[in-house]
XYZ file of C-alpha atoms in Angstrom:
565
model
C -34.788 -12.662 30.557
C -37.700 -14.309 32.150
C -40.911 -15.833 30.360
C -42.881 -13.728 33.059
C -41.701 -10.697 31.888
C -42.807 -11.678 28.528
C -46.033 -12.532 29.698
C -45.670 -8.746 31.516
C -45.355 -6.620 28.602
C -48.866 -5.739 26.966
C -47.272 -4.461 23.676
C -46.228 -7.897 22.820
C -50.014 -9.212 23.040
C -49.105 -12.320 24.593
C -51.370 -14.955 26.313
C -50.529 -18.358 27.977
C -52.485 -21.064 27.383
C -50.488 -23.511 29.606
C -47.162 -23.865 31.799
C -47.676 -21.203 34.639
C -45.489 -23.220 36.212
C -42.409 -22.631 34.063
C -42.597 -18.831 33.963
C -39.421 -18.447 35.463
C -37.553 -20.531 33.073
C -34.646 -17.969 31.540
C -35.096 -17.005 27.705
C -31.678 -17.297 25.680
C -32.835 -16.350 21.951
C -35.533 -16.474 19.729
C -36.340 -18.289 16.520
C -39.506 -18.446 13.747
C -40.116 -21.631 12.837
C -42.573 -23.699 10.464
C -40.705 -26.802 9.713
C -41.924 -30.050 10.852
C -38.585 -30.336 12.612
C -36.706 -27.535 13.592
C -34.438 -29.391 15.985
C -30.926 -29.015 14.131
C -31.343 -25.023 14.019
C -31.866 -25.171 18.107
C -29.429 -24.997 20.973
C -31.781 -24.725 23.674
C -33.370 -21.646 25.890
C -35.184 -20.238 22.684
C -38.496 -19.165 22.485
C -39.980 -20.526 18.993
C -42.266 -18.899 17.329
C -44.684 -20.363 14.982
C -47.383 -19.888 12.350
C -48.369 -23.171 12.507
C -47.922 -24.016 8.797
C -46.252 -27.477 9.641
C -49.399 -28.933 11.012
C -51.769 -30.556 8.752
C -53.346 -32.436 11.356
C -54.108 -33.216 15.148
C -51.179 -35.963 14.775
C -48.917 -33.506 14.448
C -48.551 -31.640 17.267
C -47.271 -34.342 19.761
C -43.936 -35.060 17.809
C -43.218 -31.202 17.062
C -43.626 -30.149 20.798
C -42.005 -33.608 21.561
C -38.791 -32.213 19.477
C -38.831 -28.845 20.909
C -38.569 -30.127 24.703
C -36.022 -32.517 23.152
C -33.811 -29.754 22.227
C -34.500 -27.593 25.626
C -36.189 -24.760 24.353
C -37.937 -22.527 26.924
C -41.615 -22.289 25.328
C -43.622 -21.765 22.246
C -45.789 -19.065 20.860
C -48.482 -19.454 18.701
C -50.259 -17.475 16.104
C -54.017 -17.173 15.473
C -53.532 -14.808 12.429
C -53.428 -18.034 10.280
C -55.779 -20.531 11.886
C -58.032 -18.326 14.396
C -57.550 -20.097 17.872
C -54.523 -22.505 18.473
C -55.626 -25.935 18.121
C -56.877 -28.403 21.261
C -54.332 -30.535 20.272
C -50.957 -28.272 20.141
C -52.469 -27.032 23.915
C -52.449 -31.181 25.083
C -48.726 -31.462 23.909
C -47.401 -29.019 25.710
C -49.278 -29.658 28.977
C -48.406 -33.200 28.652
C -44.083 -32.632 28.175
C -44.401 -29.222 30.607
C -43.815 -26.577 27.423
C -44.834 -23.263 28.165
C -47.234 -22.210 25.460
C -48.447 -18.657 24.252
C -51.062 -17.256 21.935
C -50.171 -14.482 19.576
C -52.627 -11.809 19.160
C -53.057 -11.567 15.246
C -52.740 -8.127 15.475
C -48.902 -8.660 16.820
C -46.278 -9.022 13.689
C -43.522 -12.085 15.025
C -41.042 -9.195 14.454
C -41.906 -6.711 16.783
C -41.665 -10.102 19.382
C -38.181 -10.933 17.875
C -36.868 -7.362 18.579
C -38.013 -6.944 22.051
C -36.280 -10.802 23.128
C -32.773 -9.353 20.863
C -32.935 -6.031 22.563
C -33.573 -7.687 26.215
C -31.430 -10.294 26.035
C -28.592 -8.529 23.762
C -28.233 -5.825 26.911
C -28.078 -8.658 29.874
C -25.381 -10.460 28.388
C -23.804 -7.347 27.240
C -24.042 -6.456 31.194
C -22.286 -10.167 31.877
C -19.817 -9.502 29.503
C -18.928 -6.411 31.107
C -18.571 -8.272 34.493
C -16.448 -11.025 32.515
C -13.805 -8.482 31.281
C -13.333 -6.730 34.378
C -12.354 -10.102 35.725
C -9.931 -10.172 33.187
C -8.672 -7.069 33.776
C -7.964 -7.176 37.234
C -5.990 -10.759 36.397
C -4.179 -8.911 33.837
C -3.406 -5.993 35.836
C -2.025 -8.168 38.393
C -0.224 -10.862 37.382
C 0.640 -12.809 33.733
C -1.096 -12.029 30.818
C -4.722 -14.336 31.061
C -4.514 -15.363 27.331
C -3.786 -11.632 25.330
C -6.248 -9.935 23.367
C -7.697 -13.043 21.595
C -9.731 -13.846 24.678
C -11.475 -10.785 24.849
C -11.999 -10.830 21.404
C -13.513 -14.542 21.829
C -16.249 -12.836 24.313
C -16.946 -10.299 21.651
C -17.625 -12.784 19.612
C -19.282 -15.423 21.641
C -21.818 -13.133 24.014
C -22.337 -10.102 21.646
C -21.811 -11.694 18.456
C -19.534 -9.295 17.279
C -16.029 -9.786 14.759
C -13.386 -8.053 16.012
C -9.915 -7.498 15.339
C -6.848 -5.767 16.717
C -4.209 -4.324 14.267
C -1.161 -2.442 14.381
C -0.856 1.372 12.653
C 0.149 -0.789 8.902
C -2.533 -3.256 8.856
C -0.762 -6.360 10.378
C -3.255 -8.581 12.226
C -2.234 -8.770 15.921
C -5.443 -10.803 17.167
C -8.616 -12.198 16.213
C -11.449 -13.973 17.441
C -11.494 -17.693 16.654
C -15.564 -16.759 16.003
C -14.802 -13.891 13.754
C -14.788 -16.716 11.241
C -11.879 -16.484 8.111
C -8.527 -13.625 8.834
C -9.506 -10.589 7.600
C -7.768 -10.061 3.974
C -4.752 -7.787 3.581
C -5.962 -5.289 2.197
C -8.894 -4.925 4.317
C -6.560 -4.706 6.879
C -4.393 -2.326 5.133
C -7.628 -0.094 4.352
C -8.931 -0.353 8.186
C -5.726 1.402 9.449
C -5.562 4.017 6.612
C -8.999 5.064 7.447
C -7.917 4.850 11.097
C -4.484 7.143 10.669
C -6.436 9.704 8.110
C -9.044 10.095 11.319
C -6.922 10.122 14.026
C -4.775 12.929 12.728
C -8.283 15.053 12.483
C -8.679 14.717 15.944
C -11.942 13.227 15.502
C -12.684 10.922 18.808
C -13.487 7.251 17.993
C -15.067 4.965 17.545
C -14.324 5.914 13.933
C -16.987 4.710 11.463
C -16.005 3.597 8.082
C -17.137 1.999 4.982
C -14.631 -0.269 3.245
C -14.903 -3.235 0.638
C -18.829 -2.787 0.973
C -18.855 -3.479 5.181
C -19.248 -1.052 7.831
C -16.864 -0.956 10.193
C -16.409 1.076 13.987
C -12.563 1.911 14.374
C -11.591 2.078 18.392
C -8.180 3.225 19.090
C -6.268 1.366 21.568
C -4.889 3.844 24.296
C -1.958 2.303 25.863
C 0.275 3.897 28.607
C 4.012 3.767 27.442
C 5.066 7.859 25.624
C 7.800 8.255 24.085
C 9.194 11.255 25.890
C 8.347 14.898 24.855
C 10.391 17.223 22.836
C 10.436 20.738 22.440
C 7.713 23.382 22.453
C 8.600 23.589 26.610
C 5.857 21.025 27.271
C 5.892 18.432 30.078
C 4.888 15.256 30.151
C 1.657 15.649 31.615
C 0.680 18.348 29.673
C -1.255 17.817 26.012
C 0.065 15.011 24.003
C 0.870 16.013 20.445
C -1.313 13.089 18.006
C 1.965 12.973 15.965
C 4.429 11.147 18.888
C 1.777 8.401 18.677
C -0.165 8.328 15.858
C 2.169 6.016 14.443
C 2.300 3.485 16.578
C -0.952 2.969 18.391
C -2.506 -0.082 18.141
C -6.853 0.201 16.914
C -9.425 -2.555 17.631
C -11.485 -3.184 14.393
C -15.517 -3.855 15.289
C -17.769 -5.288 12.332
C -20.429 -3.446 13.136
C -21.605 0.326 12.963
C -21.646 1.700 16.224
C -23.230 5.419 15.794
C -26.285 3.969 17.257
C -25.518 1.862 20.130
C -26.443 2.962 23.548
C -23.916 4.113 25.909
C -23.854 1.272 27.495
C -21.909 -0.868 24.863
C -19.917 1.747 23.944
C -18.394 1.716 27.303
C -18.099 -1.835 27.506
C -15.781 -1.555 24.323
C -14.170 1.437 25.578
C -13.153 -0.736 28.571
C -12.031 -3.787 25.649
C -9.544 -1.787 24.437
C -8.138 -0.514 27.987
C -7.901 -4.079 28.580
C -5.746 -4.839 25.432
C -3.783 -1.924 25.855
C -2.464 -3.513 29.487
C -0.807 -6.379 27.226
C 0.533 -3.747 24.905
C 2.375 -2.031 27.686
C 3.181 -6.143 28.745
C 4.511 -6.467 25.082
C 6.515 -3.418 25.145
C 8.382 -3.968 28.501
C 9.155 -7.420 27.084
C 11.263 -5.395 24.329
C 13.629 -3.261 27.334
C 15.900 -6.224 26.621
C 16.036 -5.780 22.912
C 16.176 -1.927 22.829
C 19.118 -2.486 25.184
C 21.118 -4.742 23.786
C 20.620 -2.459 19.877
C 21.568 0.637 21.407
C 24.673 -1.587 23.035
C 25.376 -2.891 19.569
C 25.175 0.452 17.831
C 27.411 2.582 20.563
C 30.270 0.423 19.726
C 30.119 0.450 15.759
C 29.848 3.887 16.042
C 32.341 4.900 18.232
C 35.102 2.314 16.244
C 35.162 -0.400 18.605
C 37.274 -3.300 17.433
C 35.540 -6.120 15.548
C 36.041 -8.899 18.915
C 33.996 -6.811 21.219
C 31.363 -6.420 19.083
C 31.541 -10.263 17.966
C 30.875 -10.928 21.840
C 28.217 -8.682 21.866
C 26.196 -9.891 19.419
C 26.694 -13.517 20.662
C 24.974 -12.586 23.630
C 21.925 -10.544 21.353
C 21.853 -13.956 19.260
C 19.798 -16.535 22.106
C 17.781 -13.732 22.952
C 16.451 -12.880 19.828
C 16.433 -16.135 18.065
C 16.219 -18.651 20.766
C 16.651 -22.107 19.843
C 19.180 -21.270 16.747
C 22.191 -23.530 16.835
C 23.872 -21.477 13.913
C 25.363 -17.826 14.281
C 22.684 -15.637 12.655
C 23.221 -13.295 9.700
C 22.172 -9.762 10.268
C 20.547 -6.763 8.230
C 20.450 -3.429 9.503
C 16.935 -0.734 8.727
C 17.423 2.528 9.206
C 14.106 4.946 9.522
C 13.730 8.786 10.307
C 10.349 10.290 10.730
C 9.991 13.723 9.651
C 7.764 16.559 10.902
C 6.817 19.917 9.317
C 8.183 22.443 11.988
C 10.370 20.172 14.260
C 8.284 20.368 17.051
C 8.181 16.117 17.451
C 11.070 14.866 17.948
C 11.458 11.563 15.223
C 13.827 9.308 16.937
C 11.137 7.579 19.518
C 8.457 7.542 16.690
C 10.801 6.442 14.122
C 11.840 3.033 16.807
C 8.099 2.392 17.752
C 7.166 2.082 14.139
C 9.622 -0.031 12.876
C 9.170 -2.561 16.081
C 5.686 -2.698 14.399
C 6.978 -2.951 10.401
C 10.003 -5.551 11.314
C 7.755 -7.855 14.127
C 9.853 -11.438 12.456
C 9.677 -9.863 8.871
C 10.375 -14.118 8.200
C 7.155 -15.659 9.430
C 3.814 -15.516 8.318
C 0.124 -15.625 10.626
C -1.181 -12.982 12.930
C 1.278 -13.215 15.912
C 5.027 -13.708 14.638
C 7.192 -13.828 17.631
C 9.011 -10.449 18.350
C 12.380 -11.017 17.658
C 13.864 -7.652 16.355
C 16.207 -4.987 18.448
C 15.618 -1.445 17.947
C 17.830 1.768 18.863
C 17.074 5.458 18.491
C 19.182 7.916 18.509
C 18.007 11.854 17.538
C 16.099 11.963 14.482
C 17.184 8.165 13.258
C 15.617 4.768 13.919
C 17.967 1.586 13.766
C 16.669 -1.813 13.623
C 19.201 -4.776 14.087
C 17.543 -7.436 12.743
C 18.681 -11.385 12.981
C 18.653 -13.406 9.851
C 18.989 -17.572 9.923
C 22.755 -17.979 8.745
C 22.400 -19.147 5.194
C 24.945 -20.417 2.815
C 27.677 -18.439 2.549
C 27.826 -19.677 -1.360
C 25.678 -17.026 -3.235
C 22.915 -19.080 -5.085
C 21.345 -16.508 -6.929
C 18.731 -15.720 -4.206
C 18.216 -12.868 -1.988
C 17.539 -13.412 1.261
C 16.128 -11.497 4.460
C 14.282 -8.150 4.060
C 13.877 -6.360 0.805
C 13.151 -2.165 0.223
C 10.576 -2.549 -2.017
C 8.361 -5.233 -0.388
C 8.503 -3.438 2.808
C 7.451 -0.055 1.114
C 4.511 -1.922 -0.225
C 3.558 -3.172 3.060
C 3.288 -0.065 4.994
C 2.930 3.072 1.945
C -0.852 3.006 2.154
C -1.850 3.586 6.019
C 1.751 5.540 6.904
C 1.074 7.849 4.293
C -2.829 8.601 5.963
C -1.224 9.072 9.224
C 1.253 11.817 7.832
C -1.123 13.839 6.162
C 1.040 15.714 4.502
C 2.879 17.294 7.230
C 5.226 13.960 7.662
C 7.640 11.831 5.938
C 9.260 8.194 6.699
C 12.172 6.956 4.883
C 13.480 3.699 4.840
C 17.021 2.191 4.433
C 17.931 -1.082 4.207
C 21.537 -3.203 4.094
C 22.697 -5.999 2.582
C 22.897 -9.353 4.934
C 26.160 -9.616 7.011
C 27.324 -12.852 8.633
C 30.422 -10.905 10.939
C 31.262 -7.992 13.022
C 33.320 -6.422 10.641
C 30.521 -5.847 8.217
C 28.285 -4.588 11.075
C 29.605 -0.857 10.545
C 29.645 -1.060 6.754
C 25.998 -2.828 7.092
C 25.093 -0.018 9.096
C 26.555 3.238 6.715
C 25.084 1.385 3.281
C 21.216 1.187 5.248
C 21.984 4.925 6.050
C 23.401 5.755 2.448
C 19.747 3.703 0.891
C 17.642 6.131 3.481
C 19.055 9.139 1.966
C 18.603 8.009 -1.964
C 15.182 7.166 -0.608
C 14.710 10.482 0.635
C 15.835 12.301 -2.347
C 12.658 10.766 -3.902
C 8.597 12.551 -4.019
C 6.044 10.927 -1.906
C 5.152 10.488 1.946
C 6.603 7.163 2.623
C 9.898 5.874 0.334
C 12.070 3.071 0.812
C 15.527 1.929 -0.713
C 17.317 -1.118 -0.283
C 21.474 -1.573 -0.740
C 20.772 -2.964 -4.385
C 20.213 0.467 -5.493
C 23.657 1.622 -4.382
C 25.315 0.020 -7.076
C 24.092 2.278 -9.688
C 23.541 5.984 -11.036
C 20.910 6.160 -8.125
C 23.100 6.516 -5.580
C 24.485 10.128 -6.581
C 20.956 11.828 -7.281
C 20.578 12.521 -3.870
C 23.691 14.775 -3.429
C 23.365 16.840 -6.142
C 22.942 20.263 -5.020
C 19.376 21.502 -5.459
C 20.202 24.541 -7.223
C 21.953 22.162 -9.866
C 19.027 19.839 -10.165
C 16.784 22.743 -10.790
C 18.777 24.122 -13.362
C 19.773 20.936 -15.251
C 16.199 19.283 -15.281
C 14.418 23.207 -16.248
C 16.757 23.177 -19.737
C 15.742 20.125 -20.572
C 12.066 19.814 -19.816
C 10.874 23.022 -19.282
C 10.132 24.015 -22.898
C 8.301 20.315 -23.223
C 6.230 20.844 -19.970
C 5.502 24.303 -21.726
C 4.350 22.661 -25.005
C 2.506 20.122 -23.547
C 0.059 22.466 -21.446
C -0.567 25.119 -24.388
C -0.808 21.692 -26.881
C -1.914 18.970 -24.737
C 0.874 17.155 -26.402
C 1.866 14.528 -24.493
C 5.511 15.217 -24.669
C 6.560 14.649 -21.422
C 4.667 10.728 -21.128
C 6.187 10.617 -24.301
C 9.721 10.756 -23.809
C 9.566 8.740 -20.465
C 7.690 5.819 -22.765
C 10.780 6.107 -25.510
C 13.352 5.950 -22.908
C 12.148 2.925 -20.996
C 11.562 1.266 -24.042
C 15.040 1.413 -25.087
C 14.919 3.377 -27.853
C 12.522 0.871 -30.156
C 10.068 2.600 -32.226
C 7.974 -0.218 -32.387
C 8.061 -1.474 -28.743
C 7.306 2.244 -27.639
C 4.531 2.622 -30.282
C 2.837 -0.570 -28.883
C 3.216 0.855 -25.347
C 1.345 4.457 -25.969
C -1.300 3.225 -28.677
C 0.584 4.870 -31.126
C 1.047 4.494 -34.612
C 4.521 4.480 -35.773
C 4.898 7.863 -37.410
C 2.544 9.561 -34.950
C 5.793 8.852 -32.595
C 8.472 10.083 -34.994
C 6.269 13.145 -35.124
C 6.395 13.627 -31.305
C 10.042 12.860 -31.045
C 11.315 15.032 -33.636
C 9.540 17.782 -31.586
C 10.984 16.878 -28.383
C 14.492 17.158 -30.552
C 13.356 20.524 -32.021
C 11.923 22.114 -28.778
C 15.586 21.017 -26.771
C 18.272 20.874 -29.447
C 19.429 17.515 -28.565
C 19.126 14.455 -30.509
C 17.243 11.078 -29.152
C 19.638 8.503 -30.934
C 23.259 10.273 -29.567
C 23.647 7.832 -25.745
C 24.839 11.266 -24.272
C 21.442 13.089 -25.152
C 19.294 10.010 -23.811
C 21.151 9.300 -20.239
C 21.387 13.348 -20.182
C 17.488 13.234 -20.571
C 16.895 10.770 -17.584
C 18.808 11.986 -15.318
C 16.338 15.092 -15.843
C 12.985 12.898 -15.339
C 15.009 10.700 -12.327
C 15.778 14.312 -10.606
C 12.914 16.300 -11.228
């Protein structure tokens, strides 16, 4: 904005005392100043305001407005609520270096000047801005990518001073502005796309406003233009998109800032951010055709039996294009993911592969943008990943490479279980690492044999990795249901029943004993117990079931029951 217009606004009780000359110099920002020497705190095009607290005498006006010119700012405004009129002297010192200088009405707070200068010159570069990232978009649009989201996100930063931050459905940071200042921690992250998932399946339009770790935060959902295709219910494509063939997937754009009262203005300039970022999204997502090709390749001939030589030949072409640059033959792991919806309306396959291109994005790197180096294949309900491990020794030296079951669970539980909201599932298999073709197809049946164990189990979101197929686990899942009901009710029925007329503590009980192998005192310890209190509560579990807690039959018998049930 213009010093004139200052100068035009009555509410602001301004009057010049010198520098008519220089009304038309451009005002960048505002500061309140009474140090001798403000100069460090200035970058130039400022108007300072001033109570004049740093002068103590007529000397010191000539090297204070000698500083300000110094450091380009655009003029100076004076109050008379400490000292009456502003002082002969001050009025010399700027004539003399060509400040523009203003009197403040006492009756006009420094605040009310501050806002109007924000609120001006907050909406002109916010108008700028807008101009700058239709630019972009029209570059992006029409040719390659000008830089990805981080640019944008540098603008935010830079001309509208907010922190922004694009992240995928689980958390993972996909950009940030360089001026947002330190990554966002991961379980901010993690937290910012629960809340985002938990609205988005409301059908709540964003921006979303949330509170979390103390900070507000506006949650815009990125848009972008690749469907998976529709399934069932007889709709089109153009017709109503069900939230649930997306909801997974979609990429948000994290604003620090609460944006329930900006004007319509901004929030159109950040609906128009995110349109932008979705264009590379859609630029990220063709760039995987190759990869989605060469998986579903990969998995046709394992499953149809092909012999081990073709499918060597295949995967030496999939190896330079997803690890380019590897001299060595990679090792591979397979993850296998179904999405499940209440009613069957959504068909899981496309869902399922979208998410785990998210989850898997170079599971072996670390930072904000790990190259994309997985392959993913869908086929009905069923996700499969093919993912490319460095070739490691093939001596076994007690460690465990590549992905594991559990950590990935931990990753993604949190937000995938907000986006299901309890009308979904995910589950998760994963394989042990093969260096061959010929363990391909037994790679592939042991990540499908963990996805089934890990659906036998409660919750929204479960995982299970090929470690847990060496052990009683791995039969839970096909016992009948009518046999699991039966075998877990004779066992702990008559505890649960005791424990809600008593509030005995039964149940909690037995689970401590068990996982405590047995030891009275370890067990004890564990519940807070003393010693006999626990031979009290054991000898009623005994009494209440008829079975005794130190035969191995009874025990194994016992949690099997609290495994299945």
């Amino acid at each position: 904005m213009r010093l004139r217009a200052l100068l035009d606004t009555d509410a602001l009780g301004l009057r010049l005392l010198g520098g008519e000359d220089e009304l038309d110099r451009t005002v960048r920002g505002v500061m309140t100043t009474d140090l001798r020497d403000p100069s460090r705190y200035l970058s130039g095009g400022e108007l300072v305001l001033t109570g004049l607290a740093w002068r103590r005498g007529a000397a010191d006006s000539e090297p204070f407005v000698r500083l300000l010119v110094q450091a380009g700012v655009a003029a100076l405004a004076a109050g008379e609520a400490e000292l009456g009129d502003v002082p002969e002297d001050l009025v010399v010192a700027c004539a003399r270096h060509r400040l523009p200088l203003f009197a403040v009405h006492e009756s006009v707070a420094f605040a009310t000047i501050t806002e109007h200068v924000v609120r001006q010159v907050s909406g002109e570069r916010a108008g700028d801005l807008a101009a700058v990232v239709d630019r972009h978009r029209r570059m992006m649009t029409s040719g390659p990518a000008g830089g990805g989201p981080d640019v944008v996100l540098d603008l935010l930063g830079s001309d509208l001073d907010l922190r922004a931050w694009v992240l995928s459905p689980t958390g993972r940071l996909i950009a940030g502005s360089k001026v947002s200042g330190p990554a966002l921690p991961a379980d901010v992250c993690a937290g910012l796309a629960a809340e985002h998932l938990a609205a988005t399946r409301t059908g709540r339009r964003g921006p979303h406003r949330v509170l979390v770790g103390g900070t507000a935060y506006s949650l815009f959902p990125i848009r972008w233009g690749h469907r998976p295709a529709v399934a069932g219910g007889g709709r089109s494509s153009q017709g109503a998109r069900d939230v649930r063939e997306t909801v997974l997937s979609d990429w948000l754009l994290a604003v620090e800032a609460d944006a329930g009262d900006w004007p319509e203005e901004r929030l159109d300039l950040l609906q128009g951010v995110t349109q932008l970022i979705a264009v590379e999204r859609d630029r990220r997502d063709a760039a995987r055709t190759v990869r989605r090709r060469l998986a579903q390749e990969v998995l046709e001939l394992v499953q149809t039996g092909a012999a081990p030589a073709e499918i060597a030949a295949r995967l030496r072409v999939a190896a330079p294009v997803l690890l380019p640059g590897l001299g060595a033959a990679p090792h591979w792991q397979v993850v296998v993911a179904r999405v499940e919806w209440d009613g069957g309306e959504v068909e899981g396959g496309p869902v399922a592969q979208s998410l785990l291109e998210e989850i898997l994005v170079d599971p072996l790197a670390t930072g904000p943008e790990p190259s994309d180096r997985i392959a993913v294949a869908h086929t009905g309900d069923e996700a499969i990943a093919l993912v490319p491990l460095p070739a490691v020794s093939t001596e076994h030296d007690g460690s465990d490479s590549g992905i594991h079951a559990d950590v990935l669970l931990e990753s993604v539980r949190d937000p995938l279980s907000a986006g299901l909201d309890g009308d979904g599932r995910v589950t998760l298999g994963v394989s042990a690492a093969v260096h061959s073709a010929e363990g391909l197809r037994g790679a592939l049946e042991e990540a499908r044999h963990a996805r089934r164990v890990a659906a036998a189990r409660p919750g929204r979101v479960c995982a299970a990795g090929h470690q847990e197929l060496a052990s009683h686990v791995l039969l839970l899942p096909f016992v009948p249901d009518d046999v699991r009901r039966a075998f877990t009710a004779r066992l702990l029925d008559p505890l649960r029943d005791y424990d809600r007329r008593h509030r005995a503590e039964l149940i909690p009980t037995l689970e401590a004993f068990l996982e405590s192998d047995g030891s009275w005192t370890r067990c004890a310890t564990r519940l807070h117990l003393h010693v006999n209190t626990l031979r009290y509560r054991v000898g009623r579990i005994e009494q209440l079931t008829g079975r005794d807690l130190s035969r191995l039959e009874d025990k194994l018998d016992f949690f099997l029951a609290l495994r299945m049930s």
